[in-house]
Short mmCIF file of C-alpha atoms and ligand atoms in Angstrom, two decimals:
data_model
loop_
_atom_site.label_atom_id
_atom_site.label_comp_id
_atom_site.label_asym_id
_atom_site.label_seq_id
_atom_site.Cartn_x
_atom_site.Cartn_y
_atom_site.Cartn_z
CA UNK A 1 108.34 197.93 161.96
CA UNK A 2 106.12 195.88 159.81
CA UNK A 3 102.55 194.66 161.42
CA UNK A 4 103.07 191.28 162.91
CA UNK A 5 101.66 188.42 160.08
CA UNK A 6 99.49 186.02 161.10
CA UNK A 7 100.17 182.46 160.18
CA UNK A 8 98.02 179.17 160.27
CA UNK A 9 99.36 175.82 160.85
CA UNK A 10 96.79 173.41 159.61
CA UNK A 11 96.02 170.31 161.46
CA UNK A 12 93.31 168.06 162.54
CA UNK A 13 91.36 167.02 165.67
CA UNK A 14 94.02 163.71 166.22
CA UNK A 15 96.76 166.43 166.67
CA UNK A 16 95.55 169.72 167.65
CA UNK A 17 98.70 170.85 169.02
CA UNK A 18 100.59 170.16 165.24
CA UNK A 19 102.52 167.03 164.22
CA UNK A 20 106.02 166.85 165.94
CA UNK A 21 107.50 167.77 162.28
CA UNK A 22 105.71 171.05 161.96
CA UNK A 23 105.99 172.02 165.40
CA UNK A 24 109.52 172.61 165.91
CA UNK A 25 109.09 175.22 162.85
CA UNK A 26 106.85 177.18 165.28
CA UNK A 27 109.61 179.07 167.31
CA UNK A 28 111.66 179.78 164.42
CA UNK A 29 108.92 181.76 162.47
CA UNK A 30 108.11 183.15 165.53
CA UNK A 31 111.65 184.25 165.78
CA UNK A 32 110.80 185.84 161.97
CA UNK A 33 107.71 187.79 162.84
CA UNK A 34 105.08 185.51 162.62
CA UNK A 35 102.69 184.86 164.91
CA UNK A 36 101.74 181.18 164.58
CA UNK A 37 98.13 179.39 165.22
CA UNK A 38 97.79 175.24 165.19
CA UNK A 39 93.83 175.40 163.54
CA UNK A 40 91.69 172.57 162.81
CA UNK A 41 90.64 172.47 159.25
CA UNK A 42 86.56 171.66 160.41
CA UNK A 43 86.75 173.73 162.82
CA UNK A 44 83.31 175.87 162.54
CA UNK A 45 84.82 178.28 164.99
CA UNK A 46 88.25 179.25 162.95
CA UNK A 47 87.85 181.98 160.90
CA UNK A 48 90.17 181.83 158.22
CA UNK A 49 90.01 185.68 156.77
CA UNK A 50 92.34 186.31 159.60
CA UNK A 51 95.30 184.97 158.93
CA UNK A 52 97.59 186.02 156.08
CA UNK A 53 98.47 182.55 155.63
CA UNK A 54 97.27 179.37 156.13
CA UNK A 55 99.20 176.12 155.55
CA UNK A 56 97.47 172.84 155.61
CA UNK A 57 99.97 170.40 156.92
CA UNK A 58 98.81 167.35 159.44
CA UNK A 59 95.06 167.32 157.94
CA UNK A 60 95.55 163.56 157.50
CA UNK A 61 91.84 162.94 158.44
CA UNK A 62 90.73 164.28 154.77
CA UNK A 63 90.52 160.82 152.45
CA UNK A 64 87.71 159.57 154.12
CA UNK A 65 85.78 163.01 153.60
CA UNK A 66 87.77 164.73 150.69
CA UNK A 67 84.22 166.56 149.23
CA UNK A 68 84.12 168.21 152.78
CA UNK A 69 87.57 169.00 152.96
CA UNK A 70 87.93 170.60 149.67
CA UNK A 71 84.80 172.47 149.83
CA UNK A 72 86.79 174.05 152.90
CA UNK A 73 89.87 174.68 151.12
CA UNK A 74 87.87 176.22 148.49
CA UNK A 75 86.81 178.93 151.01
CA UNK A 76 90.26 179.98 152.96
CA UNK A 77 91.37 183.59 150.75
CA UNK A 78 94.92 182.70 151.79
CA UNK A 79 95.81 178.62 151.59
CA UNK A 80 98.67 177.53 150.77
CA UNK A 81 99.20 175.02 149.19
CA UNK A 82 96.19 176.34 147.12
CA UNK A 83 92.55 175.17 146.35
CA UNK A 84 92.77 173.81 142.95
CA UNK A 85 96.23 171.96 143.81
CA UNK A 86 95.04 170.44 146.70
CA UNK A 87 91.40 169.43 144.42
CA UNK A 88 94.06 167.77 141.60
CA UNK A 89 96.74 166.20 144.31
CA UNK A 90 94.44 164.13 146.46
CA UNK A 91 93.62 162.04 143.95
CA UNK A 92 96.31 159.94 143.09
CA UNK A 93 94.56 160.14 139.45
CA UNK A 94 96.85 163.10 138.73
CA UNK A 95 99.84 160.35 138.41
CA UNK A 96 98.16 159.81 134.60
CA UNK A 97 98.48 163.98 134.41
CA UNK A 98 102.22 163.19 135.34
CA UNK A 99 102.66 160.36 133.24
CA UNK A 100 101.11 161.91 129.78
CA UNK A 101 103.93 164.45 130.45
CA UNK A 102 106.88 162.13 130.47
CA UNK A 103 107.10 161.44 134.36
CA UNK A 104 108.48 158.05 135.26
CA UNK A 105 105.84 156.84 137.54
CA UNK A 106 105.61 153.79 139.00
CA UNK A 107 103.63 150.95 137.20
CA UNK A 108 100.25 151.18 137.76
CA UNK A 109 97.40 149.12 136.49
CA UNK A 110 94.10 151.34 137.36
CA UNK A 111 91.15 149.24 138.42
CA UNK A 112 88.19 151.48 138.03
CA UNK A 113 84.78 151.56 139.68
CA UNK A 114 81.65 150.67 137.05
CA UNK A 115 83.98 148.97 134.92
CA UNK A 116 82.40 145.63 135.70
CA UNK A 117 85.07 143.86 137.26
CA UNK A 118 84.02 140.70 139.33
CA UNK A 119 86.03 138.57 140.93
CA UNK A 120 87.00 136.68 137.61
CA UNK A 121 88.81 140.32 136.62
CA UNK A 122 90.66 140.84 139.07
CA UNK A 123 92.31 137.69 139.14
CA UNK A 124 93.12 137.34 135.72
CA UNK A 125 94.51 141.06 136.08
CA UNK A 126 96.58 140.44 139.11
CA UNK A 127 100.40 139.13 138.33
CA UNK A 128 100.90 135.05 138.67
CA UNK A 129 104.07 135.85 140.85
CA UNK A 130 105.77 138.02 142.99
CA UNK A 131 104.46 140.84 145.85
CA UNK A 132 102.09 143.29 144.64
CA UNK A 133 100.26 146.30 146.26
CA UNK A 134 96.89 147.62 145.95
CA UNK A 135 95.74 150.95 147.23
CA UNK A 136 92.88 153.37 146.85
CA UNK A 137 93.38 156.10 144.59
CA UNK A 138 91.75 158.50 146.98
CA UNK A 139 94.20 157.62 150.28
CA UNK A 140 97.32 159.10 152.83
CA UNK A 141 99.28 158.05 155.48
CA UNK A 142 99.85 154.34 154.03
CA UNK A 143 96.16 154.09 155.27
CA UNK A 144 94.66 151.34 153.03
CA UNK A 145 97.56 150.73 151.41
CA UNK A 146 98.46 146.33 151.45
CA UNK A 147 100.97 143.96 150.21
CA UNK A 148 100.16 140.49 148.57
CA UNK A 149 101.91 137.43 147.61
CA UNK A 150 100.80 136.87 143.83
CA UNK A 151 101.27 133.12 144.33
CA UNK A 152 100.19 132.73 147.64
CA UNK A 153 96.22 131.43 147.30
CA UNK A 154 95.24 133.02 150.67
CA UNK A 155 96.95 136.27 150.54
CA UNK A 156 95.58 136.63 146.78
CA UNK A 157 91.90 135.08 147.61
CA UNK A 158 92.35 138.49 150.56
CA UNK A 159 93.41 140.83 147.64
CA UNK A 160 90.85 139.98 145.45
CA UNK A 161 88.28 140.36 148.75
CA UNK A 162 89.64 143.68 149.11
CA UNK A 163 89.61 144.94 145.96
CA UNK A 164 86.01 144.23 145.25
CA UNK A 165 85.06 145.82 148.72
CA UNK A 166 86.79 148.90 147.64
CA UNK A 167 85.43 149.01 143.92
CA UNK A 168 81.80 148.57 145.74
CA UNK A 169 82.45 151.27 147.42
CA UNK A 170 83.21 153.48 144.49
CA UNK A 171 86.58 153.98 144.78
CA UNK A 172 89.63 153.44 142.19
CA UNK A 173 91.69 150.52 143.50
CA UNK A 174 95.31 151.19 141.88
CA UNK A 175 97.34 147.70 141.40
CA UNK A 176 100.95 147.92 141.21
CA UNK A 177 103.97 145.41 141.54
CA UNK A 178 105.87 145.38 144.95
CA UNK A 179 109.02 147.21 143.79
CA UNK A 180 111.42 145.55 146.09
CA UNK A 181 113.72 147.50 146.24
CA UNK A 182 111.96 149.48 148.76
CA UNK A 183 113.01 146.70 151.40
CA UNK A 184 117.02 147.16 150.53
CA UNK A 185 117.40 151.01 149.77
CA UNK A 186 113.85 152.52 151.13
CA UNK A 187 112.17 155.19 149.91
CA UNK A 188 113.58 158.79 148.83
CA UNK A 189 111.78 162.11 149.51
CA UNK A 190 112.70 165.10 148.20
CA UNK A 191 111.53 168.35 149.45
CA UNK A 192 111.12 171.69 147.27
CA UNK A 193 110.17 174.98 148.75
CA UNK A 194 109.25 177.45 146.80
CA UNK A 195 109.32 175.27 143.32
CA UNK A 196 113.23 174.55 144.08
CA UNK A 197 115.00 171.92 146.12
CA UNK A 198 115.75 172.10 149.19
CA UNK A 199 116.64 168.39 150.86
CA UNK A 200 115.58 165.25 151.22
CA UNK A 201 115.56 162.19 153.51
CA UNK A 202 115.28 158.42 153.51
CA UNK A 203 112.49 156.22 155.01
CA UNK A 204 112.09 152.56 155.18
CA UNK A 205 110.01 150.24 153.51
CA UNK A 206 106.27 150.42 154.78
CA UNK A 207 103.94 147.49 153.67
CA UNK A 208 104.96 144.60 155.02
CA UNK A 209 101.12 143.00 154.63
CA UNK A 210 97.94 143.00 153.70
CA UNK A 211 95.96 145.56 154.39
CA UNK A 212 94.66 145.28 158.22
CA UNK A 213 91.41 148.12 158.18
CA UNK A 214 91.08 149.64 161.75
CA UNK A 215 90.88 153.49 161.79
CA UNK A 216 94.35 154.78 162.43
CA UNK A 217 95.04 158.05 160.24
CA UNK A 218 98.35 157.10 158.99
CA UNK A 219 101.17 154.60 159.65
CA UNK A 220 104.62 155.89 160.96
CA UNK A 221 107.52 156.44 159.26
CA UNK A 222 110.59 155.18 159.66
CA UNK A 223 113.04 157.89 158.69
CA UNK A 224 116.49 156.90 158.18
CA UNK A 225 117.90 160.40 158.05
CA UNK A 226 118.84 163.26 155.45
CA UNK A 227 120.16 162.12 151.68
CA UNK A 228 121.66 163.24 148.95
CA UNK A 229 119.74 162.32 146.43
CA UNK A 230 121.51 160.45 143.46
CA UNK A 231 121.37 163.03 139.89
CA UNK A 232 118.50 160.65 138.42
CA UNK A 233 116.62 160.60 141.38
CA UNK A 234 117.00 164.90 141.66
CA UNK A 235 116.23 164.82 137.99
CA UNK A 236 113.18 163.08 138.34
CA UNK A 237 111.24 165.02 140.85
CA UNK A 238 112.30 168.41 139.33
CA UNK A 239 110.64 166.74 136.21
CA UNK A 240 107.26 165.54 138.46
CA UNK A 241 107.19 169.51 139.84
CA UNK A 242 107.45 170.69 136.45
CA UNK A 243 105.03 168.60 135.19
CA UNK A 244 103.19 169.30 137.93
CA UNK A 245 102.86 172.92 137.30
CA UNK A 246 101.76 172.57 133.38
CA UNK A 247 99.13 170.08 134.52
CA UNK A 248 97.70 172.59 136.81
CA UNK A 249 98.02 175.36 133.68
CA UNK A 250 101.33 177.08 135.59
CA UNK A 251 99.61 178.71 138.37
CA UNK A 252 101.69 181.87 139.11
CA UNK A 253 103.15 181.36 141.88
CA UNK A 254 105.18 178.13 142.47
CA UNK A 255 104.16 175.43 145.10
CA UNK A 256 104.76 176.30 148.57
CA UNK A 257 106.04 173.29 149.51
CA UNK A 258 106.20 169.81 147.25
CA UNK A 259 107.35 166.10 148.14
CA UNK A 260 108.52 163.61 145.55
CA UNK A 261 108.58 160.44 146.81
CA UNK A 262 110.53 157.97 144.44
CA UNK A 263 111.70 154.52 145.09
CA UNK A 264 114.00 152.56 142.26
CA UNK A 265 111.88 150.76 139.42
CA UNK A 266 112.16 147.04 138.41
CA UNK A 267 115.39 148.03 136.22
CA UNK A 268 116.78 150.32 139.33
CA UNK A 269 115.97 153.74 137.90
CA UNK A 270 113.81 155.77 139.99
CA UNK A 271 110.20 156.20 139.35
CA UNK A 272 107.99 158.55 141.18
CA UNK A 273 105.32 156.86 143.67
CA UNK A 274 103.96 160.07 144.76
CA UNK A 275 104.08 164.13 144.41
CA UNK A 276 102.71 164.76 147.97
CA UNK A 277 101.42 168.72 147.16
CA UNK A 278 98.72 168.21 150.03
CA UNK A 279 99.99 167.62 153.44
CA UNK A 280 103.24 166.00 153.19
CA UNK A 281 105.36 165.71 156.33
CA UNK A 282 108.20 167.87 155.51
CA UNK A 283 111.10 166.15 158.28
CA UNK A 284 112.83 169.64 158.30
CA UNK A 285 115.10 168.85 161.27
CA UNK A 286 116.44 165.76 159.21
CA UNK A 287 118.18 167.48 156.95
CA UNK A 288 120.72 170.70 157.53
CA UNK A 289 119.02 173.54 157.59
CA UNK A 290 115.80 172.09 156.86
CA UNK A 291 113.96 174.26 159.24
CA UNK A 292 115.40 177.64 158.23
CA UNK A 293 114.85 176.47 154.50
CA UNK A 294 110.98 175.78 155.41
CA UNK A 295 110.32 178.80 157.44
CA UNK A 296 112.14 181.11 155.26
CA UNK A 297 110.02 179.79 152.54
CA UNK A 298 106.99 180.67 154.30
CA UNK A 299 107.93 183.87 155.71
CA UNK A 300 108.52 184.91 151.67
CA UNK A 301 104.76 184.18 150.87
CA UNK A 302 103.71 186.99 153.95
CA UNK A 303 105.12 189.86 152.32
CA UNK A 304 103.82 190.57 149.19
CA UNK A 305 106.33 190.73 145.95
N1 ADP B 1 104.40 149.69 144.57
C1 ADP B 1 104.95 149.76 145.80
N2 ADP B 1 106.07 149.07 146.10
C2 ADP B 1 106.63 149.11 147.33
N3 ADP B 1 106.14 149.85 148.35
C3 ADP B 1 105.02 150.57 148.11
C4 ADP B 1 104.38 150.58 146.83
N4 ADP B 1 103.30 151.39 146.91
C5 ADP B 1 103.28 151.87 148.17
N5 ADP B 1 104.31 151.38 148.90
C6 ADP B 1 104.61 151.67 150.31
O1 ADP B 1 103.42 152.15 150.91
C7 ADP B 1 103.59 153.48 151.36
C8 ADP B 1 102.31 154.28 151.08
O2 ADP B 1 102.01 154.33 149.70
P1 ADP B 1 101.88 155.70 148.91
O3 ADP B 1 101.69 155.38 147.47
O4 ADP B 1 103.00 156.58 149.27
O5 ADP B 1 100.50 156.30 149.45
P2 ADP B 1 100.14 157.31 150.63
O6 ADP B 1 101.42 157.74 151.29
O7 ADP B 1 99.47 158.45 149.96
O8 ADP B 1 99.23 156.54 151.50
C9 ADP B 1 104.81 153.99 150.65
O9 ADP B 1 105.48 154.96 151.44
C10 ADP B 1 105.66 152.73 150.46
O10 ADP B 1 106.42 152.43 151.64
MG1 MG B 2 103.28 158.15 150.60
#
């Protein structure tokens, strides 16, 4: 009989008992061998040699203190996904990382901090027509994330407010066109295990404003249900893993787990508005076999190869 491994589900203090889509993978890696802990991240009174793994998943409380939550990550022996992917991903700066290697990503204009840009800038930088977005680069959960009318003098006299507040602050402020096709045909996530994919699942459009502050931790998703996702869509986020992996110098081990979230471009091919390698919600029971996939993929990491 092998000893019993000890795994770590990590969360936050909003939901110390797990998110509903990681805890229905609890009795099935129980049913494995594991023995399975919900542990808060900044929790002083977790010690993390313990367990054999630890997975951050629902630790959606990290943007507004990312130095604190990496320094953490840097000192867990066992974290999966790792230290330095978790110090590249949560910065949506490693879209340029994807981009420089051929990844379709979605549009982005990059408004950065101590670049000087007043009020004037952003205007004349922000399109005459049609929705746009603007979001900080350091962000989850749709959580500062708004949607502007370009032509609309309010909406973009609120977007320009916005962005300033933001750049004041220090933080990137990434500008991108509204890619409407989001409303129509929603957005596609893929999920890999292991470096390979597994499934994916649809979700509805998100931003439907401007952004509304407050201090909710992430907006809900409306999941429409497991997909198959079309070859160009598959091809792209096996390209954004792959590209993934060379940006972090191919690590040797693959990711644990890896969500590609792509929605179609202006012309209707896909580009990729994310590669969630943090603490993506993984929606196993959406998809056939999603949970077995998942929990098989984390049993594999417990016994050494
Ligand atoms: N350019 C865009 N066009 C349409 N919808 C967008 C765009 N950018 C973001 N969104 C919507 O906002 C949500 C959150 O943005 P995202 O880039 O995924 O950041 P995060 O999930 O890390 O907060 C997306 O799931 C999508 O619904
Ligand atoms: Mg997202």
């Amino acid at each position: 009989m092998p000893s019993t491994k000890r795994v770590a589900l990590v969360t936050c203090r909003a939901f110390p008992g797990l998110d509903a889509y990681d805890a229905v993978l609890v009795p099935r890696l129980e049913a494995l061998g594991a023995e399975v802990t919900a542990a808060i991240w900044d929790d002083r009174a977790v010690d993390w040699d313990q367990f054999d793994l630890a997975i951050v998943r629902s630790t959606w409380d990290y943007a507004a203190r990312r130095d604190d939550f990496l320094a953490w990550a840097a000192g867990v022996p066992r974290l999966a996904n790792p230290f330095a992917v978790l110090r590249w991903n949560t910065d949506k700066h490693y879209l340029k990382d994807l981009e420089r290697r051929g990844v379709a990503i979605v549009p982005t204009t990059w408004l950065e901090p101590g670049a000087g840009l007043d009020a004037r800038g952003l205007h004349t930088r922000m399109p005459a027509l049609g929705d746009f977005v603007l979001k900080p680069a350091i962000g989850a959960g749709a959580v500062g994330a708004g949607r502007y009318t370009a032509n609309d003098s309010y909406l973009r006299g609120r977007a320009i407010v916005y962005a300033l507040r933001l750049l004041a602050e220090g933080k990137t402020v990434m500008l991108q066109r509204y890619l409407p096709a989001v409303d129509t045909l929603g957005e596609v996530s893929m999920v890999f295990l292991d470096g390979r994919y597994a499934y994916a699942v649809r979700k509805e459009a998100m931003l439907h404003g401007p952004e509304s502050g407050g201090d909710r931790l992430y907006e809900a998703e409306k999941l429409q249900g497991g997909y198959s996702p079309a070859p160009a869509e598959l091809r792209l986020g096996t390209e954004a893993v792959a590209a993934a992996m060379d940006a972090l110098g191919n690590p040797a081990r693959p990711f644990l787990y890896a969500r590609a979230d792509v929605v179609p471009g202006a012309d209707g091919h896909p580009v990729l508005l994310e590669l969630e390698l943090t603490e993506p919600a993984l929606f196993p029971e959406l998809a056939p076999g999603g949970i077995d996939l998942v929990c098989r993929a984390i049993m594999g990491r417990l016994n050494p190869v």
